[in-house]
Coordinates of C-alpha atoms and ligand atoms in Angstrom, one line a residue:
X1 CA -15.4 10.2 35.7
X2 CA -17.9 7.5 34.6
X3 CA -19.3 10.2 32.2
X4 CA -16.3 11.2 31.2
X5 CA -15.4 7.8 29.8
X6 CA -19.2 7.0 28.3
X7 CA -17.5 7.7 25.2
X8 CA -15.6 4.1 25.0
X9 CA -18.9 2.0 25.1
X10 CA -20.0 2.8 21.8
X11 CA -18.7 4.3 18.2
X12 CA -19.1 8.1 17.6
X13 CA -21.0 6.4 14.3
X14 CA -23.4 4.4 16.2
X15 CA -26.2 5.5 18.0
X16 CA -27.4 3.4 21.4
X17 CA -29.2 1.1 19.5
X18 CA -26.2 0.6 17.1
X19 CA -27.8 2.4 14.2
X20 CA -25.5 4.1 12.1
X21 CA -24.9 8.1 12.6
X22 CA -24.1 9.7 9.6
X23 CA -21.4 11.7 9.5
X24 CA -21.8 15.5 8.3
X25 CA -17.9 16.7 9.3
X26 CA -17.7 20.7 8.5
X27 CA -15.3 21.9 5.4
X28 CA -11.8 21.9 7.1
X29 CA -9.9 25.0 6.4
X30 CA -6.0 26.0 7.4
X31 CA -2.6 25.6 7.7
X32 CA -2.2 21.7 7.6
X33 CA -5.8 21.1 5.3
X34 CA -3.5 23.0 2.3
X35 CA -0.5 21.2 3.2
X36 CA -2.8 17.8 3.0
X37 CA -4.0 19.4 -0.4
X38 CA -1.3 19.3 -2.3
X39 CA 0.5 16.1 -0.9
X40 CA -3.4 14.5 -2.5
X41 CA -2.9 16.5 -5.8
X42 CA 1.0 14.5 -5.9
X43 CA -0.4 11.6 -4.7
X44 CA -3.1 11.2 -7.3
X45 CA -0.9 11.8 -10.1
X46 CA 1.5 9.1 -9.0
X47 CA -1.2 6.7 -8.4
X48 CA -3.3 7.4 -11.5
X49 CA 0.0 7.6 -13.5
X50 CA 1.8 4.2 -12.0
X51 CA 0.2 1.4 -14.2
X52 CA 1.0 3.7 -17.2
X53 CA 4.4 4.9 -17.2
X54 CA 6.9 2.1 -18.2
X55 CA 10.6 1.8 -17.9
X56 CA 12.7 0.1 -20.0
X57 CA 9.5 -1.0 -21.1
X58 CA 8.5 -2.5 -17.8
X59 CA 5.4 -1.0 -16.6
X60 CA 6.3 0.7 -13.3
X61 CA 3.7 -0.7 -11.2
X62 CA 2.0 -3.7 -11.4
X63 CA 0.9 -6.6 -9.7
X64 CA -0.6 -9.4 -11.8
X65 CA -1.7 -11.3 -9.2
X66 CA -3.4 -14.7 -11.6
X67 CA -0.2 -14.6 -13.3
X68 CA 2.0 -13.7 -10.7
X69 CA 3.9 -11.5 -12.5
X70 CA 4.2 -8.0 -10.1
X71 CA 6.4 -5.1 -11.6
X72 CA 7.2 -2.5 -8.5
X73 CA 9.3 0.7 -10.1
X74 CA 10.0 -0.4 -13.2
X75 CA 11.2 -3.6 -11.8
X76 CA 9.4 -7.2 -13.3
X77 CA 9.3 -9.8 -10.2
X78 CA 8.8 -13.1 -11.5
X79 CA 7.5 -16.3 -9.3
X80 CA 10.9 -17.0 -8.8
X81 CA 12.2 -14.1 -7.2
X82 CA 9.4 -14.7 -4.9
X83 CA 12.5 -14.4 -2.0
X84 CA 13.1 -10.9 -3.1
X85 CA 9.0 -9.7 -3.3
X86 CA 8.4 -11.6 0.3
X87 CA 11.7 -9.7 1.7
X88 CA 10.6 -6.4 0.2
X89 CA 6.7 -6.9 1.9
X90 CA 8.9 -7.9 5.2
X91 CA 10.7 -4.2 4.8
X92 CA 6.6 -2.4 4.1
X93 CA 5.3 -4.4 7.0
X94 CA 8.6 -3.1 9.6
X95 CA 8.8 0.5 7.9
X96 CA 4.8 0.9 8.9
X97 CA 5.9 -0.3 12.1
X98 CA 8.7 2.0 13.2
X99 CA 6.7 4.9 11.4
X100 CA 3.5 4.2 13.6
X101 CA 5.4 4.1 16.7
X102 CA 6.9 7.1 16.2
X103 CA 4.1 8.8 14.9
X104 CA 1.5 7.2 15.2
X105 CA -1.0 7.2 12.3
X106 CA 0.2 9.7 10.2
X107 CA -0.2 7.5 7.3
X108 CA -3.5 7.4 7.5
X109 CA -4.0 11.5 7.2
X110 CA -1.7 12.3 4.2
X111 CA -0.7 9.1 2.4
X112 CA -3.3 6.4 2.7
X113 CA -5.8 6.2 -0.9
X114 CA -8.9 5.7 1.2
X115 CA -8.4 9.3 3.4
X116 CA -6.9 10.7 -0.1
X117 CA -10.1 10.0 -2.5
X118 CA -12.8 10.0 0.5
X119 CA -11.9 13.8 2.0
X120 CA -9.7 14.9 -1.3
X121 CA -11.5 13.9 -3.9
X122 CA -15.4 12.8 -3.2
X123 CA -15.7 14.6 0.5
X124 CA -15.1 18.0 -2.1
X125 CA -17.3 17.6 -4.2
X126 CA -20.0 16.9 -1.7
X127 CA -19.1 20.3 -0.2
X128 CA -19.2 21.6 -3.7
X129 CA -22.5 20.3 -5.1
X130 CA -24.2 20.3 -1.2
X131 CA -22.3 23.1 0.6
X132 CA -21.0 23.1 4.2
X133 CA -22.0 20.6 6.8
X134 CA -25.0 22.7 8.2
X135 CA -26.4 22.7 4.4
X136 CA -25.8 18.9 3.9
X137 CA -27.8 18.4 7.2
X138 CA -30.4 20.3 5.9
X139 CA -30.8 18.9 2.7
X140 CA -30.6 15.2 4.1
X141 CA -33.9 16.1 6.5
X142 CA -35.4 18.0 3.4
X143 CA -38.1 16.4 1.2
X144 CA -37.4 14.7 -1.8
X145 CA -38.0 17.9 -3.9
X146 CA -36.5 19.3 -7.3
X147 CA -33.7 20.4 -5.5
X148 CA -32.8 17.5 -3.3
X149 CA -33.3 15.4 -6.5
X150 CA -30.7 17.4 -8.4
X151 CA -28.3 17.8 -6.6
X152 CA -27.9 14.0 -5.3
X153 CA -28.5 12.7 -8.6
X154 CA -25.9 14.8 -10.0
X155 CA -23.4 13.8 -6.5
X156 CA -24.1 10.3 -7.5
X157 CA -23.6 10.4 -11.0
X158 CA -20.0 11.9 -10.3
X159 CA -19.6 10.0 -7.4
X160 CA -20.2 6.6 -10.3
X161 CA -18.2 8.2 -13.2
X162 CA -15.2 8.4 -10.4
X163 CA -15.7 4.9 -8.7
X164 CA -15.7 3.7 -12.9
X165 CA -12.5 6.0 -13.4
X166 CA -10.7 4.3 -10.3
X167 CA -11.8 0.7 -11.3
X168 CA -10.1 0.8 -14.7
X169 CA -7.0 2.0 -12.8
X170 CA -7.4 -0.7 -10.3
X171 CA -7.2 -2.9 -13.0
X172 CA -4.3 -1.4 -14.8
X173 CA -2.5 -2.8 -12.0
X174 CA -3.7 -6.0 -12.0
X175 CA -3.9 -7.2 -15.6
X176 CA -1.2 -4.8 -16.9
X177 CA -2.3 -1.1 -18.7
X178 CA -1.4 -2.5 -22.4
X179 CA -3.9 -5.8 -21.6
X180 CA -6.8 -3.4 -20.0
X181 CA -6.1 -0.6 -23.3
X182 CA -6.7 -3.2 -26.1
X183 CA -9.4 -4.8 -24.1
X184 CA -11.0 -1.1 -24.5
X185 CA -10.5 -0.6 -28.0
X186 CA -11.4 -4.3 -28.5
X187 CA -14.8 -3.3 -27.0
X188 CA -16.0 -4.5 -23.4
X189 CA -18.4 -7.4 -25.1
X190 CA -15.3 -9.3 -26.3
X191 CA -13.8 -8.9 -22.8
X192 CA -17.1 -9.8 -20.9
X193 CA -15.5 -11.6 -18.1
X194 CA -13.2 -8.5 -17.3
X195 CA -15.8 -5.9 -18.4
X196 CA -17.9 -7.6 -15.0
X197 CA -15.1 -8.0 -12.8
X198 CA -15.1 -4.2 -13.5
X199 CA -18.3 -3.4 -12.9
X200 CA -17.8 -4.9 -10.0
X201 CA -15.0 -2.9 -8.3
X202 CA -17.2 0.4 -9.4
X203 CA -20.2 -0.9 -7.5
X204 CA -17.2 -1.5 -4.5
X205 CA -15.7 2.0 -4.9
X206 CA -19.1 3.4 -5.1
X207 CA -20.1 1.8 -2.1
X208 CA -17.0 2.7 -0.1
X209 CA -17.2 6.3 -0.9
X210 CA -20.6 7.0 -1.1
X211 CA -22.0 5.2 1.9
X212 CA -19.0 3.2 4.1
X213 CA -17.3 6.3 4.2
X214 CA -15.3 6.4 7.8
X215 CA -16.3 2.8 8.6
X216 CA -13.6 1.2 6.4
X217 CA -11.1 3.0 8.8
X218 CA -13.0 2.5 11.8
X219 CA -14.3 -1.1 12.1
X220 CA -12.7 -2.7 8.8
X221 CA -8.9 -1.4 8.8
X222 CA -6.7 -3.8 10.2
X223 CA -4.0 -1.6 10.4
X224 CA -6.0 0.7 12.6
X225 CA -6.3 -1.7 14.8
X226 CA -2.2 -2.4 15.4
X227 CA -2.3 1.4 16.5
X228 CA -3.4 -0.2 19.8
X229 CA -0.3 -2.9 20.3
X230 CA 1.8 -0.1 18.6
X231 CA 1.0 3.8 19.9
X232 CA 3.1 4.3 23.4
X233 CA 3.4 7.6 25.6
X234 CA 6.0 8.5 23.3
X235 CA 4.7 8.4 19.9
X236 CA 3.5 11.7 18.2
X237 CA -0.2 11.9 17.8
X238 CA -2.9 14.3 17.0
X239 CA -3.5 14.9 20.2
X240 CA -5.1 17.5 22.6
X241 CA -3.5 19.6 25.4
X242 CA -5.5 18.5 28.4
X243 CA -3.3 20.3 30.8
X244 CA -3.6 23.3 29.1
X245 CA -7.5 22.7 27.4
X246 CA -8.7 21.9 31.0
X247 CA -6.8 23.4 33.9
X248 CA -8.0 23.4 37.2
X249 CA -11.1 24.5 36.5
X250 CA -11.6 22.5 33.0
X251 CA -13.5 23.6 29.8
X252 CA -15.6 26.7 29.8
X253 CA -17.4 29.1 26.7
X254 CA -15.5 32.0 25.9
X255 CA -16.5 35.2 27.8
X256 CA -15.6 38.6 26.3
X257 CA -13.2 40.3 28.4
X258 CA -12.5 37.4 31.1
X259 CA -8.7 36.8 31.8
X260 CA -8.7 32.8 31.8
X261 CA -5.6 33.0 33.6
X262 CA -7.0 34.4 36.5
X263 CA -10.4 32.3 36.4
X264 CA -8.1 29.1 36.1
X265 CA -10.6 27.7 33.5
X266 CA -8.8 26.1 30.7
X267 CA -7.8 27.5 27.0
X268 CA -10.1 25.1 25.6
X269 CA -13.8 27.3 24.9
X270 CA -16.0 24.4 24.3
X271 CA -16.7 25.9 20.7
X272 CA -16.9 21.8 19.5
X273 CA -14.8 22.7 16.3
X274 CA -12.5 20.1 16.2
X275 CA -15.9 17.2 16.9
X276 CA -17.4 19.2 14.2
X277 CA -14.2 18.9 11.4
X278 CA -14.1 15.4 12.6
X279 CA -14.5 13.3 9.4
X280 CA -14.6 10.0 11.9
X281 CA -17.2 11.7 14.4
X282 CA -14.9 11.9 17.6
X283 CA -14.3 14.1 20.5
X284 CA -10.0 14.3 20.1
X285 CA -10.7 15.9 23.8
X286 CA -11.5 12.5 24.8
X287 CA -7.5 11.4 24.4
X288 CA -6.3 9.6 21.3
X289 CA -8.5 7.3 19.8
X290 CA -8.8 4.1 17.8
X291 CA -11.3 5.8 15.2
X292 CA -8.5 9.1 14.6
X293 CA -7.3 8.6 11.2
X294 CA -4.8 12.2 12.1
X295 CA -6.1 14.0 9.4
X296 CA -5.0 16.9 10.9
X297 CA -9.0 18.8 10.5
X298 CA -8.9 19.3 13.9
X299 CA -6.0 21.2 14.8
X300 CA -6.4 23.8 12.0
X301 CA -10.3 24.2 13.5
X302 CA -8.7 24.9 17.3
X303 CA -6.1 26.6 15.8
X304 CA -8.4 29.3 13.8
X305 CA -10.7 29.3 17.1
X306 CA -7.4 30.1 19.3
X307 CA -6.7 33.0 17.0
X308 CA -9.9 34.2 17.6
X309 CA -9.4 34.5 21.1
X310 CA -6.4 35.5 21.3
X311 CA -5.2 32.6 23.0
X312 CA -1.8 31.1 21.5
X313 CA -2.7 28.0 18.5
X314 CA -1.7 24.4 19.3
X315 CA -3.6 23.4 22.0
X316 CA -4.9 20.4 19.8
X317 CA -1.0 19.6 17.6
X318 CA 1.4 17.1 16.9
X319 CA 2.3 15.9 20.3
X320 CA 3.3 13.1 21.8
X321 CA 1.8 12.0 25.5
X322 CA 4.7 12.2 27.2
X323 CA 5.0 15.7 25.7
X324 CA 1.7 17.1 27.3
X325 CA 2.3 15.6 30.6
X326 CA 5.9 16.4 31.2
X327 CA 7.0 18.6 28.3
X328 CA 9.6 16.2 27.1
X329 CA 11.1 16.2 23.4
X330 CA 10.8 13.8 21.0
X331 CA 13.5 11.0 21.5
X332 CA 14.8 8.2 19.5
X333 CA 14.0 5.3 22.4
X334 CA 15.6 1.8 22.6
X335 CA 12.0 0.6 20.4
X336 CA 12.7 2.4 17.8
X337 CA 16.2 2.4 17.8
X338 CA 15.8 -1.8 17.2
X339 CA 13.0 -1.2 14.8
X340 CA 15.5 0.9 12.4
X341 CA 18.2 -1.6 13.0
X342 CA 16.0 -4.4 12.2
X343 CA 15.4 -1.9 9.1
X344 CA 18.9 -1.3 8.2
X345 CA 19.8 -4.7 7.9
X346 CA 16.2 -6.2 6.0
X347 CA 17.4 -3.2 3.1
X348 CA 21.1 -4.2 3.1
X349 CA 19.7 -8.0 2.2
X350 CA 17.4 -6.5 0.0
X351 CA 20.0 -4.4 -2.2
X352 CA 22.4 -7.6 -2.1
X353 CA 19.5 -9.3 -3.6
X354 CA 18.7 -7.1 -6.4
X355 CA 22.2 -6.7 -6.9
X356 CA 23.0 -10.3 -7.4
X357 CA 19.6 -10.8 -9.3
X358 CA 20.4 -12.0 -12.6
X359 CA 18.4 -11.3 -16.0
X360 CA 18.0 -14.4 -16.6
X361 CA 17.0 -17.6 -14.5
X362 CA 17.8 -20.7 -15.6
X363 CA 16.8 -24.2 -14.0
X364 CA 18.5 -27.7 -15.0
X365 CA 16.4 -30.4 -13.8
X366 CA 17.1 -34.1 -14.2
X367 CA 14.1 -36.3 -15.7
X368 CA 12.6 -38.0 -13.8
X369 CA 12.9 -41.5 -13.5
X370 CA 16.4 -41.3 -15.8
X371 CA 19.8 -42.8 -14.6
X372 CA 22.4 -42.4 -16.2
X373 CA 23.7 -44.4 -19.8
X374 CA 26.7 -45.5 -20.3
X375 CA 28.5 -45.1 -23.6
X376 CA 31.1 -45.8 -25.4
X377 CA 34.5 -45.3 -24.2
X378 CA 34.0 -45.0 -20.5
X379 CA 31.5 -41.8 -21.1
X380 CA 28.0 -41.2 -18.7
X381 CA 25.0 -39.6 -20.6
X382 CA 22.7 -37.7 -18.0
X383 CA 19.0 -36.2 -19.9
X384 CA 18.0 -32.8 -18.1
X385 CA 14.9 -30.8 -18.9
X386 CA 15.8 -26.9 -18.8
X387 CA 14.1 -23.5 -18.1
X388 CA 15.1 -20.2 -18.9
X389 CA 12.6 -17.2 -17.7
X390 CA 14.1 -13.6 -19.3
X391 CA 13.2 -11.1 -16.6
X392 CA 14.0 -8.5 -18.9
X393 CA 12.1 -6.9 -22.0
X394 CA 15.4 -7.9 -24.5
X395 CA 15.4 -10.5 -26.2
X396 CA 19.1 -13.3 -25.6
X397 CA 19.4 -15.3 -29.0
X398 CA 22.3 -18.0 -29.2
X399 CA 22.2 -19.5 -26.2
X400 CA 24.7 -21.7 -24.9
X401 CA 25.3 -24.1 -22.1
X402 CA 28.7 -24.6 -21.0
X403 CA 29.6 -26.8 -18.0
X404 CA 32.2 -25.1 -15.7
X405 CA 32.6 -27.4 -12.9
X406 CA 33.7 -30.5 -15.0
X407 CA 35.1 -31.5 -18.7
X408 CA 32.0 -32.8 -20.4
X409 CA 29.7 -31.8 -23.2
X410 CA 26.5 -30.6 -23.5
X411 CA 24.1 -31.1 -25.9
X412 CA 21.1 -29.9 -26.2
X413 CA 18.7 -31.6 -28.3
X414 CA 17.5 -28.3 -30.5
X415 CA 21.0 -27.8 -31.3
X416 CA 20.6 -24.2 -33.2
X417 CA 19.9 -20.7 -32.2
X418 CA 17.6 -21.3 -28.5
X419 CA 16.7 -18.1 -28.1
X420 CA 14.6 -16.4 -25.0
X421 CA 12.4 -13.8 -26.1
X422 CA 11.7 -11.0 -23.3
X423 CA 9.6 -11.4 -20.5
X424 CA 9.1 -15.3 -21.7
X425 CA 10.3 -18.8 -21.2
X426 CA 11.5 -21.2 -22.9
X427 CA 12.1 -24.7 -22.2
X428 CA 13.8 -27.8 -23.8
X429 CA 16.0 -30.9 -23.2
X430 CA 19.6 -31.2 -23.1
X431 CA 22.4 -34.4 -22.4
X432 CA 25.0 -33.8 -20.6
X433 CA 28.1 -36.5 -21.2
X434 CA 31.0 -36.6 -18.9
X435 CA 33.6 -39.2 -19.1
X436 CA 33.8 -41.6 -15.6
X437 CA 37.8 -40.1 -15.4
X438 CA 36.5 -36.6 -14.6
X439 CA 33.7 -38.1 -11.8
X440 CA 34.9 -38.8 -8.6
X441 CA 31.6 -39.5 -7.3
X442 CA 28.4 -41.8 -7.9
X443 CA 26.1 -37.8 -7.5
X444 CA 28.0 -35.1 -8.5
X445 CA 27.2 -32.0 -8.6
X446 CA 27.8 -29.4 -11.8
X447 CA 28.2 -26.0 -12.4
X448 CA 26.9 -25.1 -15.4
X449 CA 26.9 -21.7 -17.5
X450 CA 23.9 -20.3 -19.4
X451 CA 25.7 -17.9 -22.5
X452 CA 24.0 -16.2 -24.8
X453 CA 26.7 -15.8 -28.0
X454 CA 29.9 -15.3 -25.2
X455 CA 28.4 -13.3 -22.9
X456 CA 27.6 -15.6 -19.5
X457 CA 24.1 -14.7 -18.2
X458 CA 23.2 -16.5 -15.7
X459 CA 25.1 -20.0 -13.7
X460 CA 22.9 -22.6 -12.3
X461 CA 23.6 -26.1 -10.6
X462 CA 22.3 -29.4 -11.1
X463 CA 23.2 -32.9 -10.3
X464 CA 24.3 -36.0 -12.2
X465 CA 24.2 -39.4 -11.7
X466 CA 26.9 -42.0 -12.5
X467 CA 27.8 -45.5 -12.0
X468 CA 28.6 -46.8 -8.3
X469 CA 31.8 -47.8 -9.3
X470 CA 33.8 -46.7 -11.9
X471 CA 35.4 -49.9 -13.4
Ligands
LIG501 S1 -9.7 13.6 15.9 FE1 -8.8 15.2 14.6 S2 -7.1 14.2 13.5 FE2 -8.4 12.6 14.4 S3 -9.8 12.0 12.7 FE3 -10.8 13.6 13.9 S4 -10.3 15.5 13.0 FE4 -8.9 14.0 12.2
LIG502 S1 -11.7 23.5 18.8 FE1 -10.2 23.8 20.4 S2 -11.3 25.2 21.7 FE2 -12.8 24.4 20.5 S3 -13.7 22.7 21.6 FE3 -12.1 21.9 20.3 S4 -10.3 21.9 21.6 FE4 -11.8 23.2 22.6

């Protein structure tokens, strides 16, 4: 038993000492590796494509982080509608939640970027410039000879040009792709600043996926380390069939012609093809594990082995705990039944919010350190600053400001055509004069309307001071 659980003192990546073992997993091959092969092949696309698609001229992903300006499908999020970005993070963080308790890290095997360009972009072409894991082993013991030296330097050079390629993506999304494709034909020497900061996210890509590899998900992924707090008995896991792989008798090689039935040894032949697959190093016969990213690699290796056999396929599968032990079905439990209702009601708030969300936002602030005036004929003068931000890529020319709540005037000190251009903001000062009659109050509050020619845009409140007392 102590043996059996040697395998929690350490990382399958570290040696005693705590040096690093490398990694050589063997070329997965099957059922769910093809599956995982064309969910990458969608997944690139959309990720590649994202910062360069636009809709209604909005590009459809971005998130401008120094100007906190963040576009997410098409939709431009300004500061203000911070609410509505923080609400919409709140939905990710719950969504992540309910999905790994029900099963478990399946995110990490088909959707995450780090699993999609380390084994579906840069683990292939290892395999295709160095071969198969024994070859890769051999070549890393071999001597630095002509063709160790061609055929890293060329893995390396592809391994750069790809880390380059994913950098200027990267930074699609941050500074916008319009910004990062005139800083290109501009030339990178009049962009200098950028042209580093880019440089520098290649030398971090190459690192990741040339030498990190595994690590990120294993000691640097935070959300790898909620699988603890979140995985229970019930959640669906790669996991492997210990009743089954084990038996009475446990694990034993495969022997021509032996009925395991009768010998009480388990299904589970000790061939080591799933440790082999594993891209994180482990032993999934060890139970499920904070390094297991569920990739999936090693139930198509047990499953081709079991066919081999002749022994039925699924002994490592989808599974949840419960499921091995007492053969139960999946079930919606009380957890995650309050995780989706929790859900539910953060996306009903959500849609009310974008669907209250107005084009335009407009503030009325008072100036500071301004009363109020009095004029002639019992009339109160208030001075306002104002800001209108244009979410939207149209432009709104003739703008008004008409006060709903009360009769008064305003009067905005450019008095012709205040326009908002898209995606800008323009700001100004404006009076607003309201006769002491229509006041009932010494701070009153206003309702104001923002037009632009008759159509109203957007309402906004502000307050206004008067006189104490009225006579
Ligand atoms: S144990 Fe299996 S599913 Fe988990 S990382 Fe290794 S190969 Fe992938
Ligand atoms: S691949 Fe299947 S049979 Fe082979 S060691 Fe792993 S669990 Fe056992």
């Amino acid at each position: 038993m102590e043996n059996q659980e040697k395998f929690r003192d350490k990382i399958a990546t570290a040696d005693d000492q705590g040096k690093r073992l490398w990694v050589f997993p063997k070329k997965p091959s099957g059922k769910f590796y093809e599956y995982r092969k064309y969910v990458s092949y969608i997944l690139l696309i959309l990720l590649f494509a994202a910062p360069f698609v636009k809709i209604n001229g909005n590009q459809f992903m971005m998130f401008n982080i120094l100007e906190r300006r963040f576009n997410i499908f098409g939709f431009p999020f300004w500061p203000q509608d911070f609410h509505i970005f923080v609400i919409m993070m709140v939905i990710g963080v719950v969504f992540i939640i309910l999905f790994t308790v029900a099963f478990g890290r399946i995110f990490c095997g088909w959707f995450c970027p780090q699993t999609i360009f380390m084994e579906m972009v840069f683990r292939r072409i290892e395999y295709w410039i160095e071969g198969d894991r024994g070859k890769q082993m051999r070549l890393e013991k071999q001597k630095w000879d002509s063709e160790k030296i061609r055929k890293r330097s060329l893995k390396w050079f592809l391994f750069f040009v790809i880390s380059f390629l994913i950098a200027n993506v990267f930074l699609a999304y941050l500074i916008g792709s319009d910004r990062l494709i005139q800083y290109v034909t501009d030339g990178p020497l009049n962009h200098l600043s950028t042209f580093i900061s880019l440089l520098i996210f290649t030398a971090v890509f190459y690192f990741v996926f040339a030498w990190f590899r595994e690590q990120v998900c294993v000691i640097a992924c935070p959300y790898g380390r909620l699988q603890g707090v979140l995985l229970d008995n019930k959640s669906i896991v790669v996991a492997y069939d210990h009743k089954r792989g084990e038996k009475e008798k446990g694990r034993a090689k495969f022997k021509k012609n032996e009925n395991r039935a009768e010998t009480g040894k388990g299904d589970c032949i000790d061939c080591f093809q799933c440790v082999q697959v594993c891209p994180t190093g482990i032993d999934i016969r060890n139970g499920t594990q904070l390094e297991c990213i569920n990739c999936t690699a090693c139930i198509d290796a047990c499953d081709s082995m079991m066919e081999a056999v002749d022994l039925p396929k699924g002994l490592i599968r989808y599974a949840s705990e419960e499921n091995i032990e007492k053969k139960a079905k999946f079930r919606f439990t009380p957890r995650l039944k309050g995780y989706s209702i929790v859900l539910g009601i953060l996306t009903a708030v959500l849609v009310g919010m974008l669907f209250i969300r107005s084009e335009v936002e407009a503030r009325i602030l008072r100036l500071p350190g301004q009363l109020y005036e009095r004029k002639a004929d019992n009339v109160v003068s208030n001075v306002f600053t104002y800001k209108l931000v244009n979410k939207t890529t149209a432009d709104f020319e003739d703008i008004e400001f008409r006060l709903l709540s009360h009769k008064g005037v305003i009067k905005p000190v450019k008095t012709s055509n205040i326009t908002v251009p898209g995606q800008e903001l323009t700001e100004g000062t404006l009076f607003i004069e309201i006769h002491t009659a229509a006041l009932e109050d010494e701070k009153e509050k206003l309702k104001i309307g923002v037009y632009s020619g008759d159509r109203l845009i957007e309402t906004t409140s502000t307050m206004f001071m008067g006189p104490r007392s009225f006579n």
